[in-house]
Short mmCIF file of C-alpha atoms and ligand atoms in Angstrom, two decimals:
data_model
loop_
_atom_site.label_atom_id
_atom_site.label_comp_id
_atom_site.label_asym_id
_atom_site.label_seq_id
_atom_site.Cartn_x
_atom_site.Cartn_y
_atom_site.Cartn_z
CA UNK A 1 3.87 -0.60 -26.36
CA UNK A 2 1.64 1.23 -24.13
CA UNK A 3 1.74 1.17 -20.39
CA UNK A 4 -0.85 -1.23 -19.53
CA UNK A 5 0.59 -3.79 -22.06
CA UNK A 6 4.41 -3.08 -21.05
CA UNK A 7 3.32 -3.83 -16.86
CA UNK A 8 0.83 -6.53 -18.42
CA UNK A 9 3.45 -9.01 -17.06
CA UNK A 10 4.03 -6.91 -13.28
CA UNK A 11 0.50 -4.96 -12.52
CA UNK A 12 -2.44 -2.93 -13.87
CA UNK A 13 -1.64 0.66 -14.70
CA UNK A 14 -4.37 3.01 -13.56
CA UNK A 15 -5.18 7.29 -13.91
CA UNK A 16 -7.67 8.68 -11.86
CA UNK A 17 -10.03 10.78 -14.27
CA UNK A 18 -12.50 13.86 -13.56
CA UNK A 19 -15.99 13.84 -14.73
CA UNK A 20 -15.14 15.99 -18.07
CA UNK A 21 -12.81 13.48 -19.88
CA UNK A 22 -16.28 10.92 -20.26
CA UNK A 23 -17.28 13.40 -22.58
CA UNK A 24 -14.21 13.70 -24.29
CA UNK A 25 -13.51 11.15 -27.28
CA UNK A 26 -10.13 11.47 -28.12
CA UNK A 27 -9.05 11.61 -24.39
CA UNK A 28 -10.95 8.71 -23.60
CA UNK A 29 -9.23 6.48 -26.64
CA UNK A 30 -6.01 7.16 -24.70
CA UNK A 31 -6.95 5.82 -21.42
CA UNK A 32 -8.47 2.54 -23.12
CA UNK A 33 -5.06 2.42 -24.84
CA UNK A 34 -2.44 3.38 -21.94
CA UNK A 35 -4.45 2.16 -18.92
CA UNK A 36 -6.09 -1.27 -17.44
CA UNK A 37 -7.57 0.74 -14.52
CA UNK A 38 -9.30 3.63 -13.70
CA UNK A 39 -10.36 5.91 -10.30
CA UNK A 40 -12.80 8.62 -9.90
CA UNK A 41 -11.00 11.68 -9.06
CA UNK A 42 -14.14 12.68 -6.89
CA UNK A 43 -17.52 11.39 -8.42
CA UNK A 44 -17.08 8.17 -5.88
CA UNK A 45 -16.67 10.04 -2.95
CA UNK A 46 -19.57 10.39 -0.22
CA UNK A 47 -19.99 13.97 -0.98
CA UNK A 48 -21.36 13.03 -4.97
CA UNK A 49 -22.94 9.85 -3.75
CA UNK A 50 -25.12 10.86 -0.93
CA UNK A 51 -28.45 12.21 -2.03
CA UNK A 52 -28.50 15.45 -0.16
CA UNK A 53 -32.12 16.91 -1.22
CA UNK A 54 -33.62 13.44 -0.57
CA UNK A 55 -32.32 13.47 2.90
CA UNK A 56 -32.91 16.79 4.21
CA UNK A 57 -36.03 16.38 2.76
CA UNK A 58 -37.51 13.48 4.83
CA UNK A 59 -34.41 13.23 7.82
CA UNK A 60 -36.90 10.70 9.85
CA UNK A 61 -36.90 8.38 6.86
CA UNK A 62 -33.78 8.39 5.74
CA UNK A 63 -32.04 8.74 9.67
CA UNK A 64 -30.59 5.35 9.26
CA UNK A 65 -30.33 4.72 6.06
CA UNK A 66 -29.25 7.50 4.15
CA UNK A 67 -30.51 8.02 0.57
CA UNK A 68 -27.92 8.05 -1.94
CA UNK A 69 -27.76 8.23 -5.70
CA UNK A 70 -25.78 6.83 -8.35
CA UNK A 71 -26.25 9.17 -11.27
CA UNK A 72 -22.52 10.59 -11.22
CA UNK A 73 -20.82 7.30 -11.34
CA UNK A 74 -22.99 5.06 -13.66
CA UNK A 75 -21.50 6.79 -16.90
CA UNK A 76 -17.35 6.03 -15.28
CA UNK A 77 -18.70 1.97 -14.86
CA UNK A 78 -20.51 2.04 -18.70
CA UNK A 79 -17.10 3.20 -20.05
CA UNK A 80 -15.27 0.74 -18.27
CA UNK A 81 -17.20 -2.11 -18.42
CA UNK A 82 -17.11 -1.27 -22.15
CA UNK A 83 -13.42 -0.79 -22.51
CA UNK A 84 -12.76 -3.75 -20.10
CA UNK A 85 -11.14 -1.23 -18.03
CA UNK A 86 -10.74 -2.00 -13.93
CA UNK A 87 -12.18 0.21 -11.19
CA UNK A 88 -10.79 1.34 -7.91
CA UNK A 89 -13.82 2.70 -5.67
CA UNK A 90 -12.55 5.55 -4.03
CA UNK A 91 -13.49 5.90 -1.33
CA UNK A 92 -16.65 4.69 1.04
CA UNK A 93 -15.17 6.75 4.20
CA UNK A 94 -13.05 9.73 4.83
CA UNK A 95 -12.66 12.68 7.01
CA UNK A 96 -12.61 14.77 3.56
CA UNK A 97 -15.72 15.59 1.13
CA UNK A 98 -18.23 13.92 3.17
CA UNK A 99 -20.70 16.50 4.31
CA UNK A 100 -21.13 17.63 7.71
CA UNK A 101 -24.92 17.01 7.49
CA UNK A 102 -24.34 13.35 6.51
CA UNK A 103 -23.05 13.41 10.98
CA UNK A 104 -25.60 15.81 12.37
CA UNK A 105 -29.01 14.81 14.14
CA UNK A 106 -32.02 14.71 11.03
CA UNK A 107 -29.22 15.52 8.73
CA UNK A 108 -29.65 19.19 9.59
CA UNK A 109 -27.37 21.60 7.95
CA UNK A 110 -26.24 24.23 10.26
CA UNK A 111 -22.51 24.53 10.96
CA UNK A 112 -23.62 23.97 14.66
CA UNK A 113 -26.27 21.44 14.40
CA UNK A 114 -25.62 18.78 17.19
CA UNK A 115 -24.10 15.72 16.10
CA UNK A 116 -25.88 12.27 15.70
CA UNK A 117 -25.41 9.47 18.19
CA UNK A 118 -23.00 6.47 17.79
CA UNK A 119 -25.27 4.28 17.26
CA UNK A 120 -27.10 6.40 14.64
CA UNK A 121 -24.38 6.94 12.62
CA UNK A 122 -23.18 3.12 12.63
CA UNK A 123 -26.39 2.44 11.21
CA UNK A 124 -25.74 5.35 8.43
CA UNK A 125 -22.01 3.80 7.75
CA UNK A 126 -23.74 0.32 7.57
CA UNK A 127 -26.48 1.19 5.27
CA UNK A 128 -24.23 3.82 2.84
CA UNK A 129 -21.61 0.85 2.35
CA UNK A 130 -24.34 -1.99 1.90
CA UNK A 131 -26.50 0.68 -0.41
CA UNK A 132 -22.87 1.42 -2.41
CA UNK A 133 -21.32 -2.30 -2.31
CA UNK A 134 -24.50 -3.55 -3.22
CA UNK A 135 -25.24 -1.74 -5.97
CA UNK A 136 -21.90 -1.60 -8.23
CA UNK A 137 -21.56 -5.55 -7.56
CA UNK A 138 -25.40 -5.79 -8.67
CA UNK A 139 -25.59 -3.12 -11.81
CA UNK A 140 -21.51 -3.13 -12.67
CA UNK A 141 -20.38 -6.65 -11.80
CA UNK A 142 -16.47 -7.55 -12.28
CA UNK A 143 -15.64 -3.86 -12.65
CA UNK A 144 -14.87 -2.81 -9.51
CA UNK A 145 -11.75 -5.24 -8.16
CA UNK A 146 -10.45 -2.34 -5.00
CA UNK A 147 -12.25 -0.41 -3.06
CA UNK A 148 -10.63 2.22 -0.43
CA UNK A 149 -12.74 1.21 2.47
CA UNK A 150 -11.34 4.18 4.45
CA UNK A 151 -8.94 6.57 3.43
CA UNK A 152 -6.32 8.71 5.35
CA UNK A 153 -7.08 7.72 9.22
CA UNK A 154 -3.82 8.33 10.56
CA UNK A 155 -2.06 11.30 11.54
CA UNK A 156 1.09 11.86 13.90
CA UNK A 157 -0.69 12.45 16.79
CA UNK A 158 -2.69 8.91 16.15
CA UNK A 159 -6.14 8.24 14.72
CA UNK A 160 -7.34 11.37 13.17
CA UNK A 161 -9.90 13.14 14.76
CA UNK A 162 -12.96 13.90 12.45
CA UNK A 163 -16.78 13.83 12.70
CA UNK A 164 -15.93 9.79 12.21
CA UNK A 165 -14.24 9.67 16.03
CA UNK A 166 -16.61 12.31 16.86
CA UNK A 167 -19.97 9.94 16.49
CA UNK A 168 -18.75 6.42 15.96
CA UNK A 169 -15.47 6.79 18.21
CA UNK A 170 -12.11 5.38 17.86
CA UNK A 171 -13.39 2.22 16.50
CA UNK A 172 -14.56 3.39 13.07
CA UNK A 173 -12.30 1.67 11.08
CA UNK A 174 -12.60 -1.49 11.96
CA UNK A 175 -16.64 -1.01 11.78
CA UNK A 176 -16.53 0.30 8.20
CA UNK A 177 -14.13 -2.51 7.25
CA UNK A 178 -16.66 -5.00 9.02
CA UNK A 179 -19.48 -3.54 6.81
CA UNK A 180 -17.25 -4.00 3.82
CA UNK A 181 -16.28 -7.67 4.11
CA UNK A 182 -20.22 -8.13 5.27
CA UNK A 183 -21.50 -6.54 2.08
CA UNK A 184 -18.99 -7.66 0.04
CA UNK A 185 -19.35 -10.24 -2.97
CA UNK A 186 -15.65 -10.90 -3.17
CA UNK A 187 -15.16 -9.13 -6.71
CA UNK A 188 -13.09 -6.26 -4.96
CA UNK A 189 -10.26 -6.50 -2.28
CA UNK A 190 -10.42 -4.10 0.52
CA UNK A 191 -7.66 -1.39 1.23
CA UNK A 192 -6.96 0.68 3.28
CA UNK A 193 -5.41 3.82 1.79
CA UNK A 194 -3.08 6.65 3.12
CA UNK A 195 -0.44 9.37 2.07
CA UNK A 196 3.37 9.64 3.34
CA UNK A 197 3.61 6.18 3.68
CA UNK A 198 7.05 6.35 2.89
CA UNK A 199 7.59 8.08 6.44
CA UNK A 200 9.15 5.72 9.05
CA UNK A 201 6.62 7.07 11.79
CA UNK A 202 3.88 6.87 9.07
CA UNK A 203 4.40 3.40 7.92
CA UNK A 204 4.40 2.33 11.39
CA UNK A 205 1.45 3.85 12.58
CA UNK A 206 -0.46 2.98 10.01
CA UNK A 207 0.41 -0.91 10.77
CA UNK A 208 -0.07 -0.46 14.48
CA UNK A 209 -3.03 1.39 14.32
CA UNK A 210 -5.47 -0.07 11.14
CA UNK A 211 -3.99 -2.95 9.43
CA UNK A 212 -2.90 -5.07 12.38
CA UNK A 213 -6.76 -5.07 13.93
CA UNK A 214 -8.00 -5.27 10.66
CA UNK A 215 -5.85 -8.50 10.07
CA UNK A 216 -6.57 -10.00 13.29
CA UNK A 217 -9.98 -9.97 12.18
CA UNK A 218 -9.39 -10.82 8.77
CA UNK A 219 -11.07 -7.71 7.36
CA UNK A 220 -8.70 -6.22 4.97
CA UNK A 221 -6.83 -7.47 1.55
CA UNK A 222 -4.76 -4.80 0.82
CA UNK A 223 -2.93 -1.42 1.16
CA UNK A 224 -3.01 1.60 -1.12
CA UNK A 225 0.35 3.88 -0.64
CA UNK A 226 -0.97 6.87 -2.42
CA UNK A 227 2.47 8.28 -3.29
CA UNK A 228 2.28 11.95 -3.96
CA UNK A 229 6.33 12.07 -4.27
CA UNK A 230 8.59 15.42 -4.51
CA UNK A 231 11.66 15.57 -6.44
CA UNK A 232 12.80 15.39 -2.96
CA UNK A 233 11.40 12.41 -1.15
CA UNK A 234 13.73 9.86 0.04
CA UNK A 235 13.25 7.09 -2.20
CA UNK A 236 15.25 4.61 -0.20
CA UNK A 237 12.54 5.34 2.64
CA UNK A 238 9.98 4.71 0.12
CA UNK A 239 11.56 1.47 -0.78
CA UNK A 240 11.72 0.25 3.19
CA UNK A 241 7.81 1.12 3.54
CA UNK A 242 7.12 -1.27 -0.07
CA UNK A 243 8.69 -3.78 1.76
CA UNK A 244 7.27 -3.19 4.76
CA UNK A 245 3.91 -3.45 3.57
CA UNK A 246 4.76 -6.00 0.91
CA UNK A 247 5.87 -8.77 4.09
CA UNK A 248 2.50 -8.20 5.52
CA UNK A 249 -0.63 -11.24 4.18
CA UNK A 250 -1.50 -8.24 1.92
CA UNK A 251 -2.08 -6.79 -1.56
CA UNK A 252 -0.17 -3.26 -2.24
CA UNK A 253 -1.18 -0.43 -4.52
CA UNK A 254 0.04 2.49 -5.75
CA UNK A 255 -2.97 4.40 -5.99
CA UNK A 256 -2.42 8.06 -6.25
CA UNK A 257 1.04 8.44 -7.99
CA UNK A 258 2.45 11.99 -8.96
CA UNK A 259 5.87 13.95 -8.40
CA UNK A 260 5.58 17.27 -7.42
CA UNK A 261 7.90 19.63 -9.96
CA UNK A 262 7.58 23.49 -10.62
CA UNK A 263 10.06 23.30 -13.79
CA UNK A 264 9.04 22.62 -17.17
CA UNK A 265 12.06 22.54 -18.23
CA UNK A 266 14.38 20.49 -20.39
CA UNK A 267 16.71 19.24 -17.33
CA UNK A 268 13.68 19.38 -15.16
CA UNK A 269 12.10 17.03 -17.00
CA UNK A 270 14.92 15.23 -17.69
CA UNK A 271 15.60 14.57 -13.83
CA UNK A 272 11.60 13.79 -13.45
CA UNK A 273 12.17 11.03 -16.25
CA UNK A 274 15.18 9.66 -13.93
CA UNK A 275 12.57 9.64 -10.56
CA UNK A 276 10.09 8.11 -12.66
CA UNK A 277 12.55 5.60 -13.58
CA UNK A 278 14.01 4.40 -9.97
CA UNK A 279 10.86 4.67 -8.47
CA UNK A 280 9.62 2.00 -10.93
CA UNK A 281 12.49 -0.16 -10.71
CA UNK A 282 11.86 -0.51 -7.38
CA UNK A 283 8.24 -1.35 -7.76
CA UNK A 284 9.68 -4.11 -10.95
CA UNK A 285 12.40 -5.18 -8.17
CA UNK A 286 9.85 -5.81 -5.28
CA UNK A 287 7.34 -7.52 -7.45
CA UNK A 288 10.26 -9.77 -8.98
CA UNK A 289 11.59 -10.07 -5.78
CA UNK A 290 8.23 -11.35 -4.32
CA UNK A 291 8.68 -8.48 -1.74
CA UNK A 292 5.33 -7.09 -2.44
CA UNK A 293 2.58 -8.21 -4.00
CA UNK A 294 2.09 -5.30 -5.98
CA UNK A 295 -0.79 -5.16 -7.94
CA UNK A 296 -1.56 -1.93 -9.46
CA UNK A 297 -0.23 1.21 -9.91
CA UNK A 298 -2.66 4.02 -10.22
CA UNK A 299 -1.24 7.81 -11.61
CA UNK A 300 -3.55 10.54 -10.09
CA UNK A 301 -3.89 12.18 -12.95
CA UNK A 302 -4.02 11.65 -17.03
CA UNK A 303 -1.91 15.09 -18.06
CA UNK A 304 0.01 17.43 -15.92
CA UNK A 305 -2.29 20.37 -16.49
CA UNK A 306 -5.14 18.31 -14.62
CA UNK A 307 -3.08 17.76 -11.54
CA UNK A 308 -4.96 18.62 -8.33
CA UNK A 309 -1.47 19.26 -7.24
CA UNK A 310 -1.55 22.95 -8.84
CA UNK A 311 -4.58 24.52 -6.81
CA UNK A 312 -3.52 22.15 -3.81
CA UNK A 313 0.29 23.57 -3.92
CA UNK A 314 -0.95 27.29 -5.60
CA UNK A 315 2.08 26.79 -7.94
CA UNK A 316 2.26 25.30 -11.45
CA UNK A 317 2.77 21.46 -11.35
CA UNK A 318 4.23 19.12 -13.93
CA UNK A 319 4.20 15.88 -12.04
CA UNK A 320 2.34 13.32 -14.25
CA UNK A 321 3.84 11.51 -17.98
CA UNK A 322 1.88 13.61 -20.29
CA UNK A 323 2.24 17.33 -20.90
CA UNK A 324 -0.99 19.51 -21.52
CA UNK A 325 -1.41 18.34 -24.57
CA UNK A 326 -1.42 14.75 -23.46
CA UNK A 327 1.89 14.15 -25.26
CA UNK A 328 3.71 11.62 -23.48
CA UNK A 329 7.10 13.05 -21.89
CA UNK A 330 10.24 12.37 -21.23
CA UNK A 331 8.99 10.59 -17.98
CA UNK A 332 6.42 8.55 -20.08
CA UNK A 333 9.47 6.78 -21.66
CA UNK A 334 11.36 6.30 -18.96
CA UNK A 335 8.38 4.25 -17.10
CA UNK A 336 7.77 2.30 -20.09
CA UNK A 337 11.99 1.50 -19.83
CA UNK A 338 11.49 -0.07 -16.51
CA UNK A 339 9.62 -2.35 -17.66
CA UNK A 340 12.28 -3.45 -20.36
CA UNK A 341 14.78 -4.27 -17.72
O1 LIG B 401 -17.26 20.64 -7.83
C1 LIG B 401 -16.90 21.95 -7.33
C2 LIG B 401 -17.34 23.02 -8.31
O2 LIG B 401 -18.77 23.03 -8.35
C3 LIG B 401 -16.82 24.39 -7.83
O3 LIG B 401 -17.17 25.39 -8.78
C4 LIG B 401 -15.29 24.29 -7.72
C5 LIG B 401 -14.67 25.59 -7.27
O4 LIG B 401 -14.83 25.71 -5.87
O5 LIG B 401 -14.95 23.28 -6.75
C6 LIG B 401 -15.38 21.99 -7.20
O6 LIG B 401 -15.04 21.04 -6.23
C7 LIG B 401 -13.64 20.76 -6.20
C8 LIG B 401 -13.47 19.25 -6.42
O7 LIG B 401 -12.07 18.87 -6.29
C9 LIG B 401 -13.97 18.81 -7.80
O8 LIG B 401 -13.18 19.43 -8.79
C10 LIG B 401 -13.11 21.13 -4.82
O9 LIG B 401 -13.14 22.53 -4.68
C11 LIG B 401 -11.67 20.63 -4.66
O10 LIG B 401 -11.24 20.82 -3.32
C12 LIG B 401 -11.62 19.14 -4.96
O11 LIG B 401 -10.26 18.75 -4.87
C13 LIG B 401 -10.06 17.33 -4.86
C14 LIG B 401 -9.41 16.96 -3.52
O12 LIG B 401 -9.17 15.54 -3.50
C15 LIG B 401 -10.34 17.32 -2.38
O13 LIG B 401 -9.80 16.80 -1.17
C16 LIG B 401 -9.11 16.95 -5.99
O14 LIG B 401 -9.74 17.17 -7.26
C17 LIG B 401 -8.71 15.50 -5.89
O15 LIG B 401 -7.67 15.21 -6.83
C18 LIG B 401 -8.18 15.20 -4.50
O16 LIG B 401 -7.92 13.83 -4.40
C19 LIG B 401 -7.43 13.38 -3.13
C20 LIG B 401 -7.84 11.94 -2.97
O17 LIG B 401 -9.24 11.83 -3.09
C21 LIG B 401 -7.35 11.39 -1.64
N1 LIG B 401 -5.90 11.55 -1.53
C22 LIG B 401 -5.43 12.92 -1.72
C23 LIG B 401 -5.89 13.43 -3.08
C24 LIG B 401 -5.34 14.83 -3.30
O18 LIG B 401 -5.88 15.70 -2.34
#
């Protein structure tokens, strides 16, 4: 059995994918066979969506409504609507790979061009996630069912400061998430997604600060704990934060799972198989449990030599379930045997 069909019972099973696997036939055979779900690694995010040329071009008629252009993503949505594969959008605002221009006055593109106004850039947010919304629900209907309204807004000192506080303000969040449910048909739920959520600081934060507004006002379905593990994270933390989320009126995710691990070898592996393996009984547990509604579990990655993680870290990573050559390992098998239990 494959992944999708041994979590068919529990939740979808997801890989975020990079723009050079759609041209890749064997590659793409496996994800219609292992996974019900898939993310763009990048091609989703503002910085591939928004049409820079068209709005440098002619800044006084795009000010407030940003052009943007869909040619990146369209081939992702064919192959999944023809697979009958699920999309995550990821992600319609962040701090990250969103271009400074998209913030400065007439979308000028110095380093020190002054920044728009607030009220500017609310109408740019509004338009960019009506113009975005509008067109995967219109052109790709019932493929998208999550989309990462924002992603990664908190930080220890509080909200993180970005060119978002920096023109909006403070309440950007809960404006984007107002766009969403505005511009939304229903198809997809809206999450809010972060990293470390398994930190007791983090996990609080993140409830304090986004999803209790955002509840109060009804704006937000679900939250996506990324989960970038080590072979050192405290699981039992992790476990307190799925639970923590799950006992909130919300949907969880996994959206971004890897495990960080410099060792290729046998007994590395082995011992990746075994953190594979209690992570996943935990996320069985919880859903069994009704602790969490869990409903998808996303790897960030298809094969370890993709992994983001090995520029990001500037070491070799083997975090993911298949090896280079996309042969499933020893971690593959142990995921598949949590769902056995
Ligand atoms: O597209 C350019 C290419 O033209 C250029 O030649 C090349 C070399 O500079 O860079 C390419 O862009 C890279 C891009 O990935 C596409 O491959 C960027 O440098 C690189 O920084 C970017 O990294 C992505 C990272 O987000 C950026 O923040 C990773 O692939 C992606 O896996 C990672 O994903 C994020 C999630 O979106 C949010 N959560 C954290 C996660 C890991 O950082």
């Amino acid at each position: 059995m494959s992944l999708k069909e041994s979590y068919q019972f529990c939740f979808k099973m997801g890989a975020a994918i990079p723009r050079h696997v759609l041209k890749d036939e064997p590659v793409l055979r496996h994800i219609a066979q292992e996974y019900d779900s898939i993310t763009c690694e990048n091609d989703m995010k503002p910085e591939n969506l928004l049409d820079a040329e068209a709005n440098r071009k002619e800044p006084e008629r795009y000010d407030r409504s940003p052009a943007v252009t869909f040619e990146k993503i369209d081939p992702y949505m064919e192959y999944a609507k023809k697979n009958g594969i699920g999309m995550r959008g990821h992600t319609l605002v962040w701090h990250n790979q969103t271009p400074r221009w998209f913030f400065a006055k007439d979308y000028r593109n110095e380093e020190d061009a002054p920044l728009a106004d607030r009220e500017t850039m609310l109408a740019r947010m509004e338009s960019y996630i009506r113009t975005v919304m509008t067109y995967v629900q219109q052109k790709w209907p019932g493929v998208i069912y999550a989309w990462d309204v924002v992603n990664e807004a908190v930080v220890e000192e509080g909200l993180r400061e970005s060119f978002w506080t920096g023109t909006v303000g403070q309440d950007f969040v809960l404006q984007a998430f107002r766009f969403a449910r505005k511009y939304s048909d229903g198809s997809a739920a809206l999450f809010y997604n972060d990293y470390d959520t398994f930190l007791p600081w983090k996990r609080e934060a993140i409830y304090d600060l986004i999803l209790r507004p955002l509840l109060e006002e009804g704006l937000v379905d679900g939250m996506g704990m990324q989960t970038h593990l080590t072979m050192e994270t405290d699981l039992d933390e992790y476990e307190k934060s799925l639970r923590y989320y799950g006992a909130l009126p919300l949907q969880v995710q996994i959206t971004e799972l890897d495990i960080h691990n410099t060792d290729p070898s046998e007994e590395s592996m082995e011992r990746l198989a075994q953190r594979y393996e209690s992570l996943f009984d935990q996320l069985v547990k919880a859903r069994k449990d009704k602790a969490a509604d869990l409903t998808g579990v996303t790897f960030w990655g298809l094969q370890d030599d993709m992994s983001w993680l090995t520029a990001f870290r500037k070491e070799r990573s083997y975090p993911l379930l298949f090896d280079g050559q996309l042969k499933p390992k020893k971690a593959y098998y142990a995921v598949l045997g949590a769902a056995e239990k």
